[in-house]
CSV table of C-alpha atoms in Angstrom, one decimal:
chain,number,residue,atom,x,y,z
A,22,UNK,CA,-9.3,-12.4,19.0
A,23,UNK,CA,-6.2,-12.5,21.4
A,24,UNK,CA,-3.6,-9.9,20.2
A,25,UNK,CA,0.0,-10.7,19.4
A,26,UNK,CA,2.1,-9.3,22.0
A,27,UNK,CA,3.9,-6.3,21.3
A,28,UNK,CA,7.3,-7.5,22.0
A,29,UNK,CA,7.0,-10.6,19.9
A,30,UNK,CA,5.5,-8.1,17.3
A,31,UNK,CA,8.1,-6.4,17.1
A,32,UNK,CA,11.0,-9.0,16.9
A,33,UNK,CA,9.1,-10.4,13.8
A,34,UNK,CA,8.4,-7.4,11.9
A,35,UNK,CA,12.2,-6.1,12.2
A,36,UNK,CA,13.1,-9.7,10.9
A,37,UNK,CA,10.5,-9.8,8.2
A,38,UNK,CA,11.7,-6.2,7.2
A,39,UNK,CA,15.3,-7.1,7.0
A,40,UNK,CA,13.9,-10.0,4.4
A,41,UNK,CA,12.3,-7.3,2.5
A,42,UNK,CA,15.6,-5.4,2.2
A,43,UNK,CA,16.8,-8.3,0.3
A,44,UNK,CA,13.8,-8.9,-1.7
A,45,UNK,CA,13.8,-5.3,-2.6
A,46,UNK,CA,18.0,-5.5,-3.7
A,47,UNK,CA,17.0,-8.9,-5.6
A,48,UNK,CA,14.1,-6.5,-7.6
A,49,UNK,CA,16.8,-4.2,-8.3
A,50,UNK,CA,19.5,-7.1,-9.1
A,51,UNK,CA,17.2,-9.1,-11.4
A,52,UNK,CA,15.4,-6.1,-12.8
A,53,UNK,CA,11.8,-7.9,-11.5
A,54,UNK,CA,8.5,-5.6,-11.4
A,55,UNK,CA,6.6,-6.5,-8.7
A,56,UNK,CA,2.9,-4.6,-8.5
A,57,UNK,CA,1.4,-5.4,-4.9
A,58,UNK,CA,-2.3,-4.2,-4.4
A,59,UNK,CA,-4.5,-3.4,-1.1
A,60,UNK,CA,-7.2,-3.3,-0.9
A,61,UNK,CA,-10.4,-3.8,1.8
A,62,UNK,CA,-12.1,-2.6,4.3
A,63,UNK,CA,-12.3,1.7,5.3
A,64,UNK,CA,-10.0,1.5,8.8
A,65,UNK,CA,-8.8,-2.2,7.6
A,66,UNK,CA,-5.2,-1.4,8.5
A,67,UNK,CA,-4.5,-0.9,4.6
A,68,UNK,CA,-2.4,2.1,5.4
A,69,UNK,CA,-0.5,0.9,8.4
A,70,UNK,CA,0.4,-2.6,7.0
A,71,UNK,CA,2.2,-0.5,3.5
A,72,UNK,CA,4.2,1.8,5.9
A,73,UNK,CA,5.6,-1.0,7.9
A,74,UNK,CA,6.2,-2.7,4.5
A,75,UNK,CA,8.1,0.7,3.1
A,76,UNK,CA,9.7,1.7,6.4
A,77,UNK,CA,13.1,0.6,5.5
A,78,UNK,CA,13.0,0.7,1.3
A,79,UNK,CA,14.5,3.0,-0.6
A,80,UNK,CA,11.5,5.2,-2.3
A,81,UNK,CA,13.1,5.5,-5.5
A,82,UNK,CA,12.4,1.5,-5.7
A,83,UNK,CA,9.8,1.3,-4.1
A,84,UNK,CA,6.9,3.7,-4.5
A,85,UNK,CA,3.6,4.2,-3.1
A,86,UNK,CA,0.8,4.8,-5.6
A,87,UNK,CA,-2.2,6.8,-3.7
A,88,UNK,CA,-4.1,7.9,-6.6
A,89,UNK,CA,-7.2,10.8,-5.8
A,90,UNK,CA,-10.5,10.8,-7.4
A,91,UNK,CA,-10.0,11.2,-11.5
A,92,UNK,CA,-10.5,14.4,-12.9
A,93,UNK,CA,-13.0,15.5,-15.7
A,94,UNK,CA,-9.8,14.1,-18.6
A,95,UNK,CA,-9.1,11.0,-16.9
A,96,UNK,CA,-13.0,10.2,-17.0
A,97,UNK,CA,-12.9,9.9,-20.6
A,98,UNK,CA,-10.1,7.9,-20.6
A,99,UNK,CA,-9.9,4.2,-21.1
A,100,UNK,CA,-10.3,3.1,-17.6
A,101,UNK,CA,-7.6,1.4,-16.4
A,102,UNK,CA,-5.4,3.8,-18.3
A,103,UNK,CA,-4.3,6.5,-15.8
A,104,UNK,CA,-3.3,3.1,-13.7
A,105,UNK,CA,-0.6,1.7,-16.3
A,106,UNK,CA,1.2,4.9,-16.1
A,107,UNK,CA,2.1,4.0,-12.6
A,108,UNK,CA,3.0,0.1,-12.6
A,109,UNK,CA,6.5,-0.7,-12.2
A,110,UNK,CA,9.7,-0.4,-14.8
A,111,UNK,CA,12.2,-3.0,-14.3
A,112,UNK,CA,14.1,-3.2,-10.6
A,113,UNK,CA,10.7,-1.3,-8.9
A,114,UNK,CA,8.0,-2.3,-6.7
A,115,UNK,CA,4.5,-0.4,-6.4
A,116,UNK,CA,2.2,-0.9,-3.7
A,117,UNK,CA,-1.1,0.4,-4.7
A,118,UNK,CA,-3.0,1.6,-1.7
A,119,UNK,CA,-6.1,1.0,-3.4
A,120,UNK,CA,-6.2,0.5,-7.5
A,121,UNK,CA,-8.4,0.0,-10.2
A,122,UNK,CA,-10.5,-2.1,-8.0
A,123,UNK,CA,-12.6,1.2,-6.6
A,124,UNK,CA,-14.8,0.8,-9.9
A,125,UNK,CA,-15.8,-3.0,-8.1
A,126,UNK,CA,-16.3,-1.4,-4.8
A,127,UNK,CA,-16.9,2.4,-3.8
A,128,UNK,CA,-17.6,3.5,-7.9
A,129,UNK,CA,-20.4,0.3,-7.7
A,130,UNK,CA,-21.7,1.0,-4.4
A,131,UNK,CA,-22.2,4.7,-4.4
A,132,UNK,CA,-23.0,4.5,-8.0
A,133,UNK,CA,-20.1,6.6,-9.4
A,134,UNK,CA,-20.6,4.5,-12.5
A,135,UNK,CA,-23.0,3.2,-14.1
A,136,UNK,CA,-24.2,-0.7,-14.7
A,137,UNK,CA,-22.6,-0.9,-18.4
A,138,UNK,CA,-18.8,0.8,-16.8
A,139,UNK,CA,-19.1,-1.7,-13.9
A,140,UNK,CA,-20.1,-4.8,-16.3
A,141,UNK,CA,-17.1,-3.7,-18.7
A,142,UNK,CA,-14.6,-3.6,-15.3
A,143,UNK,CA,-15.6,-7.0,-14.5
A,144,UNK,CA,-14.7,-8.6,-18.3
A,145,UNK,CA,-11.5,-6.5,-18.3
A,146,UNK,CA,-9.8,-6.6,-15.3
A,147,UNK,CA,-8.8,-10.4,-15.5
A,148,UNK,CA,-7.5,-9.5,-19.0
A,149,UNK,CA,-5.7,-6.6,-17.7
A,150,UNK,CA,-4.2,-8.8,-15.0
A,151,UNK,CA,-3.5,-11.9,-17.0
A,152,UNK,CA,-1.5,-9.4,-19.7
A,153,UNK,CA,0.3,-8.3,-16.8
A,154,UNK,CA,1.5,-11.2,-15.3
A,155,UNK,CA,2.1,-13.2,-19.0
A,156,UNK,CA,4.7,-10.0,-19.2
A,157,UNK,CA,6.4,-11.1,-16.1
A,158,UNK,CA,4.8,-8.6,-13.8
A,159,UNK,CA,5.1,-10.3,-10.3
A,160,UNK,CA,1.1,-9.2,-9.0
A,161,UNK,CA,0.3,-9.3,-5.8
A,162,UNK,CA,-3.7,-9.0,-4.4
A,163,UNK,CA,-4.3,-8.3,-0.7
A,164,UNK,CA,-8.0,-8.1,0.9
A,165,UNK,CA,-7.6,-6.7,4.4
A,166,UNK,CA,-10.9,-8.4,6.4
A,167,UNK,CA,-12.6,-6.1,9.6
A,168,UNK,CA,-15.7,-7.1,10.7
A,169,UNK,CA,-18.7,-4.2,11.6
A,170,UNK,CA,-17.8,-3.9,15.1
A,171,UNK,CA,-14.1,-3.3,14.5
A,172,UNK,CA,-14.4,-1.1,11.8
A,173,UNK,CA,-16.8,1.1,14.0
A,174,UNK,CA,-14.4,1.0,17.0
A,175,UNK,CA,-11.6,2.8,14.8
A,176,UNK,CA,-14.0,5.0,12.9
A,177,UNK,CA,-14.5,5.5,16.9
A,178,UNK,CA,-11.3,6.3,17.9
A,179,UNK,CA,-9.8,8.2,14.3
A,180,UNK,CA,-12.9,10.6,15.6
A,181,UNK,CA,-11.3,11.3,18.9
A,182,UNK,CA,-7.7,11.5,17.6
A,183,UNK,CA,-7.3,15.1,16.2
A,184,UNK,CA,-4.3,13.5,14.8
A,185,UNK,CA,-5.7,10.8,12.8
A,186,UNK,CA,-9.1,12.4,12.2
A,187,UNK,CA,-7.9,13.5,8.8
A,188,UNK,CA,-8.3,9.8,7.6
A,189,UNK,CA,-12.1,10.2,7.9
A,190,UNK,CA,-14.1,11.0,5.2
A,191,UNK,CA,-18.1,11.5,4.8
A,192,UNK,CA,-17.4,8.6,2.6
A,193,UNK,CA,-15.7,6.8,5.0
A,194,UNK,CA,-18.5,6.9,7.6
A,195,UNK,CA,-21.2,6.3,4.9
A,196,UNK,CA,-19.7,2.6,4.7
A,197,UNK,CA,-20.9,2.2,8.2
A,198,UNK,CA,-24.6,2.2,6.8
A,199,UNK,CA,-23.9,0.5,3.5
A,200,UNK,CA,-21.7,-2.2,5.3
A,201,UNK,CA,-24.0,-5.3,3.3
A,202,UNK,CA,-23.8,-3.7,0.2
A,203,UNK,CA,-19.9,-3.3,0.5
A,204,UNK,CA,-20.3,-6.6,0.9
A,205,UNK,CA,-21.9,-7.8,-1.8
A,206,UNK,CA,-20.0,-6.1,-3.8
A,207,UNK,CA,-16.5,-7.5,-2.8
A,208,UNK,CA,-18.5,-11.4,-3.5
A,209,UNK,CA,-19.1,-10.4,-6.5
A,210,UNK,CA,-15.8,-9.2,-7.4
A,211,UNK,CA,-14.1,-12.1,-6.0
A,212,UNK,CA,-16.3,-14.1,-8.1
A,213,UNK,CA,-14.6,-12.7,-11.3
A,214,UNK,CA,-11.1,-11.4,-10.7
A,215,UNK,CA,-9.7,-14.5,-8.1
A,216,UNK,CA,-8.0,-16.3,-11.1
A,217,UNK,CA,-5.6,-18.4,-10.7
A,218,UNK,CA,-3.0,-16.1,-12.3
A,219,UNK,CA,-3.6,-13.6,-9.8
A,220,UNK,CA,-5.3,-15.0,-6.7
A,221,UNK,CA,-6.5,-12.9,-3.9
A,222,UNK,CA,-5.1,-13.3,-0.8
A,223,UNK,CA,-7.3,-12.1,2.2
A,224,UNK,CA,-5.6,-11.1,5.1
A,225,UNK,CA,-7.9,-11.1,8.2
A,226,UNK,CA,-7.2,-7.7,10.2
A,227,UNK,CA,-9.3,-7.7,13.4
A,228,UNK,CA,-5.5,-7.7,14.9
A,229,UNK,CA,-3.6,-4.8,13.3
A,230,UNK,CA,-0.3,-6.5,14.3
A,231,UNK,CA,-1.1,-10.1,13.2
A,232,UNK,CA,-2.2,-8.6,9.9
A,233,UNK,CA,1.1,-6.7,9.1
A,234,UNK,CA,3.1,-9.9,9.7
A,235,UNK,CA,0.9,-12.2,8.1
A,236,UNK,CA,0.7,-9.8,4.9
A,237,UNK,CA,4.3,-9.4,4.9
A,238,UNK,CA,5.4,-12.9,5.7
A,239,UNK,CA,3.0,-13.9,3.1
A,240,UNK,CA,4.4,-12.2,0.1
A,241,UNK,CA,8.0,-13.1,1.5
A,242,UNK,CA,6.9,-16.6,0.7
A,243,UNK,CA,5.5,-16.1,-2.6
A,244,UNK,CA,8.7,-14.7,-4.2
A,245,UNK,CA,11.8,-16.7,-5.4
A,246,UNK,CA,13.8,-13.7,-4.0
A,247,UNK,CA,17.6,-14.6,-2.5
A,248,UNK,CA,20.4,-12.4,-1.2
A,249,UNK,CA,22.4,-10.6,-3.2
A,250,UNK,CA,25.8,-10.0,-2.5
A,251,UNK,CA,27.1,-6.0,-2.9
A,252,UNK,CA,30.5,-5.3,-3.6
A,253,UNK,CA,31.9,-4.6,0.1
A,254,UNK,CA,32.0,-0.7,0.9
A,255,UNK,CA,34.8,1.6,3.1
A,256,UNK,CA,35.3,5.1,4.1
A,257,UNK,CA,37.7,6.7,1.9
A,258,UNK,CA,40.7,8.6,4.0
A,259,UNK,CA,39.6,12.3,4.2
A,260,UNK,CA,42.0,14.3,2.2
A,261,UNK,CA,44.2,17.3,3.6
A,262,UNK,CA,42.6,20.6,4.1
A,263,UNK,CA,43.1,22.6,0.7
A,264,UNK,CA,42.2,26.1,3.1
A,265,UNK,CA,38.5,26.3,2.7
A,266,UNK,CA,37.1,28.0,5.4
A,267,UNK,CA,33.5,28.1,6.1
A,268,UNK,CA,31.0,31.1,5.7
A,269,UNK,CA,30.4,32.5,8.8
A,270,UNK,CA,27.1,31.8,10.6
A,271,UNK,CA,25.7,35.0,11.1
A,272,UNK,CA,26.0,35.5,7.8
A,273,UNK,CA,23.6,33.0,6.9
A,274,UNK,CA,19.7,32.5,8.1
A,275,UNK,CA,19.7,30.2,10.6
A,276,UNK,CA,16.6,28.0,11.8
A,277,UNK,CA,16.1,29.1,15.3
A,278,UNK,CA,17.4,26.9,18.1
A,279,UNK,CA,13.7,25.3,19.3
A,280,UNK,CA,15.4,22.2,21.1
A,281,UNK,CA,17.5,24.6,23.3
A,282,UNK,CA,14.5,25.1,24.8
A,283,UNK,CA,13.7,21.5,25.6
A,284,UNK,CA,17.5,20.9,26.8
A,285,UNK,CA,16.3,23.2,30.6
C-alpha cells in the first residue's frame, strides 16, 4: 500500500483537528455526549490515531478512558457496570481505547471467561448500546484492520525501540500465534453487535497516516456539529503596581538550570 506523504499528512490532520475544535465547543454548546470506541488489532494504530484526535482538546471535555484488567470486586459486578461509570455527562466526549468489547475478543480468546459470560456479552451488548443511543448518546465504533505481516513488523520494531517497548505485552506477542482465532472471534462479534443503531466502522490501518485521517475525517462526517460563535475575548489593561515585590530567589528551591548546559 503506497503511503500518504508526510507533508500532505500533515496539512490534513491540522485541518481536520481544527474541525474537531469546533465539534468539541458544539459538544460543550449543545450539551451532546458523544462515546467513541476503538478497538482492533494489538499494534493497529489504536493508540496513535486517539492522541492525534486529543492533541488539541481540552481534557476536561474530552477524556481518554484506558481502563486495566478488573479487579477481584469488579469481577462480580454486572459486567458492563464499571464501564457506565465512565460514559459521558452532557458537553463530554470519551474515547474508549478499548471497552467492553475485550469480553468478545481477548476475555474469549484466552478464555478469561467462560462460554455462558461470553454468550450473555453477546445478547447484552446490543441492548446496552441501543439504550445508549435511544438516550441520545452519540456512539461511535471503530475497528482498526492490520493484516499478519504488519502487525509483526511493529511488534518488530516496538522490540527494538527501548522507548516504545513498554507497549508490548506477553499478551501482546501471544496474538501473533492465535492470529485465526482473533479472528474468528471479531466475525463473530460483528455478527451480533453491527446494528444499525450503532454500526461498526472499520478503518483499514496498514498506513498509520491514512488511518488517522480517514478515522477522523469519518466521524467529522457523521456529526451535525457547526461552529459556535464565543463571545470575543481581550487583554485587560494591567493595573498599577500596588508595591508587591517579589520573594527573593535564593530564598526559594529552585530547579537547577539543565538547559544552560545545552545553550554552550
Amino acid at each position: 500500500m503506497e503511503k500518504l506523504p508526510k507533508k500532505a499528512y500533515e496539512r490534513e490532520l491540522l485541518r481536520l483537528q481544527a474541525e474537531l475544535v469546533k465539534l468539541q465547543e458544539w459538544v460543550r454548546a449543545e450539551g451532546a455526549r458523544l462515546v467513541i470506541v476503538f478497538e482492533g488489532r494489538d499494534a493497529a494504530g489504536k493508540g496513535s490515531t486517539i492522541k492525534r484526535v486529543t492533541e488539541y482538546l481540552n481534557p476536561r471535555v474530552a477524556r481518554i478512558v484506558a481502563l486495566p484488567a478488573p479487579t477481584e470486586r469488579q469481577r462480580t459486578e454486572w459486567y458492563f457496570q464499571r464501564y457506565v461509570e465512565h460514559l459521558p455527562a452532557a458537553g463530554e466526549i470519551a474515547l474508549f481505547d478499548r471497552s467492553w468489547y475485550n469480553r468478545a475478543g481477548v476475555e474469549r480468546v484466552m478464555g478469561f471467561c467462560t462460554n455462558q459470560d461470553y454468550a450473555r456479552f453477546l445478547h447484552q451488548c446490543p441492548i446496552f448500546e441501543r439504550l445508549l443511543v435511544e438516550d441520545g448518546v452519540l456512539l461511535r465504533k471503530y475497528w482498526f484492520s492490520v493484516s499478519d505481516t504488519e502487525q509483526e513488523n511493529r511488534f518488530r520494531s516496538r522490540l527494538e525501540d527501548p522507548m516504545r517497548r513498554w507497549k508490548l505485552s506477553p499478551m501482546d506477542l501471544e496474538s501473533i500465534t492465535r492470529w485465526e482465532d482473533y479472528s474468528r472471534a471479531k466475525d463473530e462479534m460483528f455478527v451480533h453487535t453491527d446494528i444499525p443503531e450503532a454500526p461498526w466502522y472499520v478503518v483499514e490501518s496498514e498506513d498509520k497516516r491514512s488511518a488517522r485521517i480517514n478515522m477522523i475525517a469519518h466521524l467529522l462526517s457523521t456529526i451535525p456539529y457547526h461552529e459556535v460563535q464565543r463571545p470575543p475575548l481581550g487583554l485587560p489593561p494591567r493595573p498599577p503596581s500596588k508595591g508587591y515585590e517579589r520573594t527573593p530567589r535564593d530564598m526559594q528551591t529552585q530547579v537547577p538550570d539543565h538547559a544552560a548546559s545545552l545553550r554552550g
